[in-house]
XYZ file of C-alpha atoms in Angstrom:
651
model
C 107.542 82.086 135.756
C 104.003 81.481 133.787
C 104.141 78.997 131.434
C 103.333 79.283 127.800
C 99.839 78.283 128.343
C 98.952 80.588 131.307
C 100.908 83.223 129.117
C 98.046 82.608 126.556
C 94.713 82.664 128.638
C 96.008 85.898 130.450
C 96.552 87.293 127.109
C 92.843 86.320 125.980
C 91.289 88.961 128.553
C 89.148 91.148 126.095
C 91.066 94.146 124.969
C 87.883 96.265 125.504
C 88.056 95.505 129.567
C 92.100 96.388 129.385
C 90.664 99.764 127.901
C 88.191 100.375 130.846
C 90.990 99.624 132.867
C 93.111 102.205 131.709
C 90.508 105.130 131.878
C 91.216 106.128 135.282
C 87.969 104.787 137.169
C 88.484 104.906 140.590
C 91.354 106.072 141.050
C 91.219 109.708 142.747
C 93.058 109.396 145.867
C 95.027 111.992 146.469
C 98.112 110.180 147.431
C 100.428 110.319 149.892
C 104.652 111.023 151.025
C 106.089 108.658 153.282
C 109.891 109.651 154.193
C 111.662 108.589 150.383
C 107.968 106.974 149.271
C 105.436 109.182 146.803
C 102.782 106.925 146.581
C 99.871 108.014 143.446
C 96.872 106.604 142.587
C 96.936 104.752 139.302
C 94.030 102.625 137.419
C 94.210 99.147 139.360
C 96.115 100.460 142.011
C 98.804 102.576 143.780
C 102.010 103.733 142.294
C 105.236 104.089 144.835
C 108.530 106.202 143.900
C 111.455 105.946 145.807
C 112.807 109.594 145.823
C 115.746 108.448 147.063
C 116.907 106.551 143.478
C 113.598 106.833 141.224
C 112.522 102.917 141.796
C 109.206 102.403 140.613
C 106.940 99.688 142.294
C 103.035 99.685 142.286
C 100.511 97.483 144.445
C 97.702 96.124 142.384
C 93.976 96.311 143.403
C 94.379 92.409 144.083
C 97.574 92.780 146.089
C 100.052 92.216 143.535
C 103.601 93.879 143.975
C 105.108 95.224 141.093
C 108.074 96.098 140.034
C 107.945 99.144 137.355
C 111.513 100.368 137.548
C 114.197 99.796 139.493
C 117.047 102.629 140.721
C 118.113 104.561 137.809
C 121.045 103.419 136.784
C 123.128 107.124 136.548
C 123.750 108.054 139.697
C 121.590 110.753 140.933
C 122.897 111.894 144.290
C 120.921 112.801 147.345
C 117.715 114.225 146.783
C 116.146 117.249 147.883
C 112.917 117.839 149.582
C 109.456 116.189 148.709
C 106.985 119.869 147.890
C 103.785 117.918 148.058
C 100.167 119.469 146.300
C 97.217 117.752 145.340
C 97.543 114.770 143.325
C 101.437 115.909 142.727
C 105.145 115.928 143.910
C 107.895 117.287 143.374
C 111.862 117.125 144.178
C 115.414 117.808 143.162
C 118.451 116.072 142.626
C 120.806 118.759 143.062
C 124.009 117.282 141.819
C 122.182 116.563 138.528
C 120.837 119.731 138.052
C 117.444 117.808 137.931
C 114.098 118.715 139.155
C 111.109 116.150 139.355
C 107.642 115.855 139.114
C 105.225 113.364 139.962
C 101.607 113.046 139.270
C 98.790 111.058 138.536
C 97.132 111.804 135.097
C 94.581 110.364 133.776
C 95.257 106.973 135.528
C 98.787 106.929 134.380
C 101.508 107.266 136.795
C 103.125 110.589 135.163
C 107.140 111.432 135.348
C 108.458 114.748 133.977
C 112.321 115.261 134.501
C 113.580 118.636 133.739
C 117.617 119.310 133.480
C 118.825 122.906 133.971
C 121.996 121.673 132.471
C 123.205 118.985 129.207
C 123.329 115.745 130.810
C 121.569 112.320 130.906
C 119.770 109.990 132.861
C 119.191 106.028 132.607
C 116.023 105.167 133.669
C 113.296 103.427 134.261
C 115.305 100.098 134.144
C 112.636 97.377 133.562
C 111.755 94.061 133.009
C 113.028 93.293 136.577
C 110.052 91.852 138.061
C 110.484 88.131 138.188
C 106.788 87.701 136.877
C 107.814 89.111 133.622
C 107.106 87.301 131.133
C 107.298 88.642 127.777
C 108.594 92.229 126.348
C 106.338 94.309 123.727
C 108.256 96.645 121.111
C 107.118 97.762 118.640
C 109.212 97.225 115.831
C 107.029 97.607 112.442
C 103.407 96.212 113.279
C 104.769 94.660 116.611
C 106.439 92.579 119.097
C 105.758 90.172 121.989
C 108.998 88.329 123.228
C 109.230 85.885 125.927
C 112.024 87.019 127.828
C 113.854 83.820 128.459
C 113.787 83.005 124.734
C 116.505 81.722 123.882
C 116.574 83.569 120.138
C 116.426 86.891 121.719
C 118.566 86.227 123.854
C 121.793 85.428 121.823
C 123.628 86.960 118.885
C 120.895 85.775 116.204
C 117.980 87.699 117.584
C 120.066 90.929 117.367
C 118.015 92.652 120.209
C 119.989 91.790 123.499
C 123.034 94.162 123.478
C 121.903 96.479 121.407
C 119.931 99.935 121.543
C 117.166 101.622 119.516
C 116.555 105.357 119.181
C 112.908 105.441 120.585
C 111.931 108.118 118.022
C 113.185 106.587 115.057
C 113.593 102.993 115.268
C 110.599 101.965 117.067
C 106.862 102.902 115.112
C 105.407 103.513 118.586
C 107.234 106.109 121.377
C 106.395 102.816 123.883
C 107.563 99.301 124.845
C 105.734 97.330 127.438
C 106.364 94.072 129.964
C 103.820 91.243 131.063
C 103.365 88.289 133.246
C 100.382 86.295 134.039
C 97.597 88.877 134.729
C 99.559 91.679 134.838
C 101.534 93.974 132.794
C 102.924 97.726 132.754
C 103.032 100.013 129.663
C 105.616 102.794 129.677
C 105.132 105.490 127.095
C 107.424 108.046 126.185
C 106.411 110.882 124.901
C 109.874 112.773 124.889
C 110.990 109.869 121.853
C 113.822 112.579 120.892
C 116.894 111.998 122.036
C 115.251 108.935 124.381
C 116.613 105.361 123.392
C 116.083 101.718 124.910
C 118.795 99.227 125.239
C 118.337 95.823 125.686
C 120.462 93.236 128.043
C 120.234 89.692 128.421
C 120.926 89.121 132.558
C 120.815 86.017 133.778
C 119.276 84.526 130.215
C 116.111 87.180 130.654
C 115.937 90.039 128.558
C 115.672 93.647 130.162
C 115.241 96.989 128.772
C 116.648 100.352 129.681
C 115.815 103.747 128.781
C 118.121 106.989 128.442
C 117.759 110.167 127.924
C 119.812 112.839 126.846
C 119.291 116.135 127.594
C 120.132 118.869 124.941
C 119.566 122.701 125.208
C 120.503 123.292 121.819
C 118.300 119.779 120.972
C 115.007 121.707 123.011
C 115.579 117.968 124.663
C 115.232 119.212 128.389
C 112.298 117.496 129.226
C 111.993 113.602 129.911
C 108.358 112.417 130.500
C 107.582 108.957 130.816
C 103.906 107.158 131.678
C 103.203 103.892 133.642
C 100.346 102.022 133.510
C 98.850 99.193 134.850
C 97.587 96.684 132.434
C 95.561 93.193 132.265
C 98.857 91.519 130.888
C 97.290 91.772 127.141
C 100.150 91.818 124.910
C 98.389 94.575 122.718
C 97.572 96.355 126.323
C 100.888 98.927 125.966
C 99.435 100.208 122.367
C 95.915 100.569 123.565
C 97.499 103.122 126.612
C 98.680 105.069 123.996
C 95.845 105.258 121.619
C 93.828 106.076 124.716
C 96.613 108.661 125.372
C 96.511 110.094 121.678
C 92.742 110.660 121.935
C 93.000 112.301 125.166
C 95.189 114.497 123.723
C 93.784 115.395 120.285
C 96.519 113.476 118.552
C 94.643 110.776 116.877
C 93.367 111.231 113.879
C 90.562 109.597 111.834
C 90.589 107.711 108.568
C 86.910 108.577 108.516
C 87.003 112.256 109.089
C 89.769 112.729 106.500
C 87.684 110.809 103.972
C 84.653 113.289 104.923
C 87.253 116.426 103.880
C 88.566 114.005 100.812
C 86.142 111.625 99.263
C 88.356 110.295 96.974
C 90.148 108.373 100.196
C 87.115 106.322 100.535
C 88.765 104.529 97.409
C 91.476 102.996 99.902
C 88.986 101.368 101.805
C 89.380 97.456 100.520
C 92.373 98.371 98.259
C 95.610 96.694 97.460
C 98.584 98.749 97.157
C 101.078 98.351 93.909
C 104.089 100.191 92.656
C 103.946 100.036 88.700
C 106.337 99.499 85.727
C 106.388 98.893 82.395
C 103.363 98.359 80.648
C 101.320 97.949 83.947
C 101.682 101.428 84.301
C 99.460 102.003 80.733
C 96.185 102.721 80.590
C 95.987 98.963 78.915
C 97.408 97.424 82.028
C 94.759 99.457 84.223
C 92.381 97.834 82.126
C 94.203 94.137 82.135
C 93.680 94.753 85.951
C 89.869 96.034 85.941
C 89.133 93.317 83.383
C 90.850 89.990 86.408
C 87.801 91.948 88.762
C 89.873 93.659 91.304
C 87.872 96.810 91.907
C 89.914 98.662 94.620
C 94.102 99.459 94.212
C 96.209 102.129 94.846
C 98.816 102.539 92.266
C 101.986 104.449 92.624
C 104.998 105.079 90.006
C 108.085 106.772 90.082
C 109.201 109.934 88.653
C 111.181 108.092 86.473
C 111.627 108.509 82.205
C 108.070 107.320 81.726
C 105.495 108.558 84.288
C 102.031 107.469 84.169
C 99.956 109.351 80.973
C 96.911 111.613 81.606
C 95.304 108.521 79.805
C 96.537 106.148 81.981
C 95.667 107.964 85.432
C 91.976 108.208 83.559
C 91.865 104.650 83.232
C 92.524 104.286 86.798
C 90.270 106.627 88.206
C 87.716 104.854 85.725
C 88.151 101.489 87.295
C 88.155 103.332 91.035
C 91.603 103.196 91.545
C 93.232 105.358 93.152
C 96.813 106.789 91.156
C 99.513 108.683 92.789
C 103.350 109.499 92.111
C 106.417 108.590 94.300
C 107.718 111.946 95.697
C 110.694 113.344 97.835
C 111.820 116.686 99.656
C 114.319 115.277 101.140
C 116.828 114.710 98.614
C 119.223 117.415 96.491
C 121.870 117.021 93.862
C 123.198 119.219 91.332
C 120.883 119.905 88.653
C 123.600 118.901 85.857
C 124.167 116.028 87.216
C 120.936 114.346 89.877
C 120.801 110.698 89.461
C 116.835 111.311 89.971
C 114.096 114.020 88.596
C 113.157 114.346 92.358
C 116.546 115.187 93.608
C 116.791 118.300 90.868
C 115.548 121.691 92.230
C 115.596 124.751 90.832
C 117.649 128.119 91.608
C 120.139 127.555 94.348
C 117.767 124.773 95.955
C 121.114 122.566 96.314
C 123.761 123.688 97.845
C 122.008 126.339 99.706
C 119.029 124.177 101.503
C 121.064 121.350 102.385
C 120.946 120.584 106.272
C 124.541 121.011 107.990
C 126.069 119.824 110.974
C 127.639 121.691 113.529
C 130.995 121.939 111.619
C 129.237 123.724 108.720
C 129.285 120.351 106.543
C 126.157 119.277 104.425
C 124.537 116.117 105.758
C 124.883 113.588 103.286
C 121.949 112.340 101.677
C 120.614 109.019 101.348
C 123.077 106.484 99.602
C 125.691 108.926 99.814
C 123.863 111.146 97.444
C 123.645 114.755 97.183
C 122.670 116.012 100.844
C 119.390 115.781 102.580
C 117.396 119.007 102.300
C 116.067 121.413 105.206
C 112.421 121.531 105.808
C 113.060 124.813 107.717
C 114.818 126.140 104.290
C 111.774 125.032 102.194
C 109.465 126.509 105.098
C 110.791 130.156 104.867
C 111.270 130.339 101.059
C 107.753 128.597 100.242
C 105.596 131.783 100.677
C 107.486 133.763 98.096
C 109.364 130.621 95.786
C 106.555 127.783 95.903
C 109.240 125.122 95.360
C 106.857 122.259 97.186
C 103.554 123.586 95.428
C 105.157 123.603 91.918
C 106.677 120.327 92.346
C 103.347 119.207 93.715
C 101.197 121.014 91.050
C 103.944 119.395 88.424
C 103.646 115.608 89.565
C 99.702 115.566 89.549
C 99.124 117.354 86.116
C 98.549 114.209 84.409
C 95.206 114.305 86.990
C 96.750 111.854 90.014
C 94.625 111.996 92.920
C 96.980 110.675 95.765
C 100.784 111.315 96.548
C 103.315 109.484 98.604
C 105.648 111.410 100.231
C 109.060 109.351 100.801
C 110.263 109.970 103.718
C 108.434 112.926 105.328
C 107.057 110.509 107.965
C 109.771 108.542 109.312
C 111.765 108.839 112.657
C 114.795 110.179 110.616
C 115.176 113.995 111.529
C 117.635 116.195 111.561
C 118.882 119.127 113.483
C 120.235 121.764 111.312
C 122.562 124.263 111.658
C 122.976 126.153 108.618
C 122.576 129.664 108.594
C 119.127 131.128 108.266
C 117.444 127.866 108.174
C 118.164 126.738 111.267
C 116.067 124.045 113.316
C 115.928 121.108 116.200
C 114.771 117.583 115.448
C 111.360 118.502 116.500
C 111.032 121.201 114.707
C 111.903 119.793 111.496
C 108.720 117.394 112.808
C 106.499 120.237 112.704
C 107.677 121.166 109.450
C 107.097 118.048 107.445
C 103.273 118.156 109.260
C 103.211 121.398 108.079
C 103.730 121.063 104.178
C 101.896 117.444 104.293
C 99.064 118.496 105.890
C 99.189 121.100 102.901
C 99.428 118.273 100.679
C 96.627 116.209 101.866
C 93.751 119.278 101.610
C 93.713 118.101 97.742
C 95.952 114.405 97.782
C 95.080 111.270 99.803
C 98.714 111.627 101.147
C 100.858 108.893 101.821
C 104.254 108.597 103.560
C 106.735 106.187 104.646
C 106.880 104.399 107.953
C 104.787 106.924 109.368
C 105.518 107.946 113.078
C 102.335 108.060 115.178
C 103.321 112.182 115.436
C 102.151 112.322 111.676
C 99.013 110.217 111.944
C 96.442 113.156 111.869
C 97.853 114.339 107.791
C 98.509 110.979 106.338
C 95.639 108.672 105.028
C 97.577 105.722 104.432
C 101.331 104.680 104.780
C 104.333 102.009 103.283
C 106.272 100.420 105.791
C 105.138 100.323 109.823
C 103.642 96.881 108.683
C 107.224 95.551 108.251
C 108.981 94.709 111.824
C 112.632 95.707 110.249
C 115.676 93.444 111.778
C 119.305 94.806 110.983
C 119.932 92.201 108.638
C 117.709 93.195 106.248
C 119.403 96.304 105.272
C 122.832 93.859 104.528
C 120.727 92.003 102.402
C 119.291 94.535 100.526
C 122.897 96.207 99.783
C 124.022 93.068 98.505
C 122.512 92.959 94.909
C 123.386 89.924 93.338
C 121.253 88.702 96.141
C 118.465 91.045 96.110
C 118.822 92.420 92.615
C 119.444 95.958 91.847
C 117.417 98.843 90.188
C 117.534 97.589 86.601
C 115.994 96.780 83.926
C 114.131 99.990 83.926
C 110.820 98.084 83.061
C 110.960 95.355 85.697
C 113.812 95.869 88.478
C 115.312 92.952 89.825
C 115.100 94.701 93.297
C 111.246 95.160 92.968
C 110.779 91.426 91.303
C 113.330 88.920 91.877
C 112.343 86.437 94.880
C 114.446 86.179 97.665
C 114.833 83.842 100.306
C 115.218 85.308 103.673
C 118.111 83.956 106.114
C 116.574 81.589 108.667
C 117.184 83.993 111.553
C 115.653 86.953 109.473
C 112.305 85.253 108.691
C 112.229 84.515 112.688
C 113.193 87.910 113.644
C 110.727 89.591 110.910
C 107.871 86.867 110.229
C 107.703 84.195 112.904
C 103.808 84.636 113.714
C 104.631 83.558 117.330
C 106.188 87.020 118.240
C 104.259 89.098 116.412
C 101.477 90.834 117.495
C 99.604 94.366 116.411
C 100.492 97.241 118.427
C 100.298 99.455 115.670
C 97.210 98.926 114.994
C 95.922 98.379 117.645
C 97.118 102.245 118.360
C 96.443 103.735 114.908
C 93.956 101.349 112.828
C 91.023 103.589 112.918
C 93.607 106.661 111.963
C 95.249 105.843 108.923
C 96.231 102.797 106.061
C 99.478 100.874 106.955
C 101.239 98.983 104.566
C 104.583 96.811 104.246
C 107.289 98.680 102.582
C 107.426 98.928 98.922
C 110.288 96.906 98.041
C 108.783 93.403 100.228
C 106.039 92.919 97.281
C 103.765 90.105 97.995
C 105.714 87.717 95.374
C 109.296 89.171 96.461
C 109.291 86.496 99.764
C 107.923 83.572 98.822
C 108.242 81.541 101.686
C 106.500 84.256 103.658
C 103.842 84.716 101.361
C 101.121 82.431 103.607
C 102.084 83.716 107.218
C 101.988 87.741 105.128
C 98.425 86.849 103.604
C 97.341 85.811 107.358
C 98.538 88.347 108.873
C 96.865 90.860 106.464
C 93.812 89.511 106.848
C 94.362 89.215 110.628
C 95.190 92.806 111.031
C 92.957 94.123 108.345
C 95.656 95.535 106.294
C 96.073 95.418 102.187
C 99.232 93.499 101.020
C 101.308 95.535 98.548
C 102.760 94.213 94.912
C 105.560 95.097 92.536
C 103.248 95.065 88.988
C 104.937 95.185 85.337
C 103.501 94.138 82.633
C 104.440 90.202 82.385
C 104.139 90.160 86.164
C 100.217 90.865 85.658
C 100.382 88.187 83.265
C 101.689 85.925 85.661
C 100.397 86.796 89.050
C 97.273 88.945 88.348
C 94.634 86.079 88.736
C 96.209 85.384 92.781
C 96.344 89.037 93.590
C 92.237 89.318 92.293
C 91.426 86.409 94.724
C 93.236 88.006 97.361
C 91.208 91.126 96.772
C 88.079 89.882 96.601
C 88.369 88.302 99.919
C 89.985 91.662 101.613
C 87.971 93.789 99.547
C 84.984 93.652 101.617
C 86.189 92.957 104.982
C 88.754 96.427 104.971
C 85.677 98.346 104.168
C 83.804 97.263 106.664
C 86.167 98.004 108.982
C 88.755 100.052 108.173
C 87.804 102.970 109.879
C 87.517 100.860 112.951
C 89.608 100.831 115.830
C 91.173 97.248 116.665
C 89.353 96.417 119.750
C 90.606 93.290 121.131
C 94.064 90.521 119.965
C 94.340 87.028 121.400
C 96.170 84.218 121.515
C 93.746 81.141 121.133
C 96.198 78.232 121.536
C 99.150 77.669 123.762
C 101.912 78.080 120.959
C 100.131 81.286 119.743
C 100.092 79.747 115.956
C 95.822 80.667 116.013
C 95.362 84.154 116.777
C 92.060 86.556 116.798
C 91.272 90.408 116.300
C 88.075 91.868 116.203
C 87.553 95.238 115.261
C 84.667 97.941 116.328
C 82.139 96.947 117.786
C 81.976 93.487 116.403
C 81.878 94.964 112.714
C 84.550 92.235 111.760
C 86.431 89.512 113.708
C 89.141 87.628 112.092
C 90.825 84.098 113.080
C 94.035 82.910 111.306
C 95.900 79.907 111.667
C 99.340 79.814 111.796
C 100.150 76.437 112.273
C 100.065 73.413 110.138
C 97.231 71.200 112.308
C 93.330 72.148 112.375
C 92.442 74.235 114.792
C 88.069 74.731 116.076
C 87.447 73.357 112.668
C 90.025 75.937 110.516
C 92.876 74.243 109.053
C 96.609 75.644 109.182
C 97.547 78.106 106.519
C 93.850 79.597 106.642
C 91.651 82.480 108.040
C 87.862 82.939 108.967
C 86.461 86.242 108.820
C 82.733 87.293 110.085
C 81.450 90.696 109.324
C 78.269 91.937 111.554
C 75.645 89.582 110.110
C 77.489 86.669 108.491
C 75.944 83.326 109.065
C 79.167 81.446 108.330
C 82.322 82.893 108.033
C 84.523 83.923 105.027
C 87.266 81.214 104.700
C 90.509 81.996 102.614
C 93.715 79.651 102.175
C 96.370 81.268 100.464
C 98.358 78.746 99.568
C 95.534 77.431 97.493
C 94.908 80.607 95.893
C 96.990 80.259 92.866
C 97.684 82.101 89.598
């Protein structure tokens, strides 16, 4: 077992030489079948698969066994024969109705299953190897958990015991373990119908995967990707940004701002929901006038919208404006608790998405039912329900739109007649009508799933690493405050204080670390959810303005018009100091994350090519000269760096 401090210096190897790694060099043996063994080339070294139950165990250039997988844990009976062809393999297991390939790909160890029949499979089955260390998820931003702690461990960490649904709990289709100098990222492609489930054995955590195979689903295909990594904790999420690119599934923040100028304007901005007066063209100016010159500024579709006059005011100042929108929502006209959730014509009942038994799935909060993209897909041409509801929310002259929902890992099959569809296809639905969106909108969405990172410019919610308990607390609103008074609701602006195991689970700087991105930086804007405002935690608000400024991300703020009053002069320092670094670099790719002391309290990114390199503090003792609670940026160029404390930055 490596301690805590070897943990760290293994983790300090330069992202950039965990990239090289990963390309492939060297690695284009042709491999070889040995009885049960496949053995593949992979970067750093050789892969080996056990026909005979699917174990997975690699030798590293430096002669270090590894254990990738073990046996799947579904039986899979007796095998057929190995069909061997360059670089590839391929066998049966009859009694499954499964066939198999194996290949090496791009440096990647490559695993397609194919069922001819509905069925399952558990497998891979990792975190075996006793070198393991620590476990990467990504959950929100991201993950890195030792396995023997003890609070992931037991019923307060909420992770050992229970499962996620790959493809719409996790931000990332990946999960990764490392020990010492070595690690192995598994990427999963397939995230429909694939889920992880965690164990505590033995007081170490392990992970296995599962997938089902649906006909109906389109789910018949399970492909999942090993590599060999340098033991960086960020190493898993740089596989599959290398993976996206190689691809053509990463997009770029910069190429979408070439199509869309008016996206540069999120480059150094702070996000904020509106209400009350805020929302006037006076409280645009109240803002201009504290010196913040970069925000993006939503509202809701509520009674009072933003004016023409107001949006002016915005655009003035170089704001960016934008209203809160869904699709996925429908009530009855007469009766919609929400402008968004009325449609016209026969939009509700008729596009609502229905289950097997001919039911409408019910919508969110037990409202309505949640509407099919494939309905809105085939009546678009001819009705134009999405472009007149888009053309109707901008006419006051809004220049973005964020798209609730359209994003997210929650998709539905749907049977209803005429309309339709599989979970994947309603995927290439929503990228079809946002990617309409964002020709003329700098588009946002929430929690956006890496599948929709080539439409959106900029999204609410993968920054936030979501534990169970939060949704409880939300529901409970004498605790979190509900949606009224119109002008300032409680749930937007009345601080909480988060249960002690929540704040560990969500905000404990020691586990987190920035797979997304480290994946998806360069692609697109990620933001914290809307309701977690910078004031609405205030106990997290230190270790949330580090870790912005760590990751290069804006913080986000509920805004009314006392509010301003109150908190305006802290958000304009806050600004100012990420203003300039997020323009710099936020078209950059995160190119490197370490640890730089043994209990992981001082951290480091740098981003590019050395365009910006951040250092935040954690802790509550000086660290190399920077004292706890505080951050030290460099640009390309600086002499000194940029220092910022936020407790000190006050209203």
């Amino acid at each position: 077992m490596a301690s805590t401090l070897t943990r760290a210096v293994a983790a300090s190897l330069a992202l950039t030489a965990s990239a090289f790694a990963l390309s492939g060099c060297g690695s284009a043996t042709a491999g070889t079948v040995q009885g049960s063994r496949v053995e593949l080339p992979v970067a750093g070294g050789t892969a080996v698969v056990d026909t005979g139950s699917l174990a997975v165990t690699a030798r590293t250039k430096d002669g270090t066994r590894l254990v990738l997988s073990e046996a799947a844990a579904s039986g899979l009976g007796k095998p057929g024969p190995v069909t061997r062809t360059a670089g590839m393999a391929r066998w049966s297991y009859p009694a499954k109705g499964l066939r198999v390939t194996a290949s090496s790909e791009r440096g990647r160890l490559h695993i397609r299953i194919r069922s001819e029949r509905d069925g399952s499979v558990s497998w891979p089955v990792t975190g075996t190897d006793r070198a393991a260390s620590d476990v990467q998820l990504p959950r929100g931003e991201g993950l890195d958990i030792p396995v023997r702690d003890a609070f992931w461990n037991g019923p307060k960490g909420g992770l050992a015991g229970n499962t996620v649904d790959v493809g719409g709990d996790l931000s990332l289709p990946l999960w990764g373990w490392s020990g010492g100098r070595h690690g192995v990222s598994y990427l999963t492609p397939t995230d429909i119908g694939t889920t992880l489930r965690f164990a505590s054995t033995g007081g170490r955590l392990r992970a296995t995967a599962a997938h089902d195979f649906n006909s109906g689903e389109g789910t018949g295909d399970y492909d999942v990707s090993f590599s060999l990594t340098d033991g960086n904790p960020v190493a898993p999420a740089a596989d599959y940004r290398s993976y996206l690119s190689q691809h053509g599934q990463l997009g770029s923040l910069h190429e979408k701002i070439r199509k869309n100028p008016a996206g540069a304007k999120l480059l150094g901005a702070f996000h904020a929901y509106l209400w009350g007066e805020a929302r006037t063209a006076s409280g645009v100016e109240k803002l201009r006038k504290l010196g913040v010159d970069r925000m993006w500024l939503g509202y809701d579709s509520g009674p009072d919208p933003m004016t023409a006059d107001a949006v002016r005011a915005a655009k003035k100042a170089g704001y960016l404006v934008g209203p809160y929108d869904t699709f996925a929502n429908g009530q009855d006209p007469k009766t919609a608790d929400s402008p968004t959730s009325a449609w016209p014509d026969r939009v509700y009942p008729d596009f609502c998405v229905r289950k097997a038994d001919g039911t409408a799935q019910t919508g969110f909060g037990g409202r309505g039912c949640y509407l099919s993209s494939r309905a809105f897909e085939k009546a678009e041409p001819a009705k134009h329900y999405l472009a007149d509801r888009t053309r109707a929310m901008t006419a006051n002259g809004a220049d973005s739109y964020f798209l609730d929902v359209d994003a997210t890992g929650e998709v539905f099959r749907d049977h209803g007649a005429g309309h339709e569809m599989t979970r994947a296809g309603d995927r290439e639905n929503r990228l079809a009508r946002m990617r309409r969106i964002a020709k003329g909108l700098v588009l946002g969405s929430e929690s956006a799933q890496p599948w929709a990172n080539p439409v959106l410019a900029f999204d609410h919610g993968s920054g936030t690493p979501v534990a169970d308990g939060l949704w409880k607390l939300e529901r409970d609103r004498e605790k979190w405050g509900g949606y009224f008074p119109q002008n300032a609701p409680k749930n937007a602006f009345m601080p909480v204080s988060l249960p002690a195991d929540l704040a560990t689970a969500m905000y404990d700087p020691k586990y987190r670390v920035p797979l997304y991105e480290t994946a998806l930086h360069e692609s697109l804007v990620n933001v914290e959810r809307w309701e977690l405002s910078y004031d609405k935690l205030p106990e997290q608000k230190t270790t949330r303005a580090l870790l912005a400024m760590l990751n290069n991300t804006p913080l986000n703020f509920a805004l009314s018009g006392p509010s301003l009053e109150k908190d305006g002069k802290e958000l304009a320092a806050l600004q100012k100091y990420f203003g300039p670094l997020h323009r710099a670099a936020g078209t950059e790719r995160m190119t490197s994350f370490r640890w730089l002391s043994g209990d992981r309290t001082v951290q480091r990114t740098v981003f590019g090519d050395g365009a910006l390199t951040v250092t935040a503090n954690f802790g509550s003792a000086a660290h190399d000269g920077l004292p706890g609670g505080c951050v030290d940026a460099r640009l390309r160029g600086d002499t000194q760096p940029r220092r910022l404390c936020p407790a000190e930055v006050t209203s």
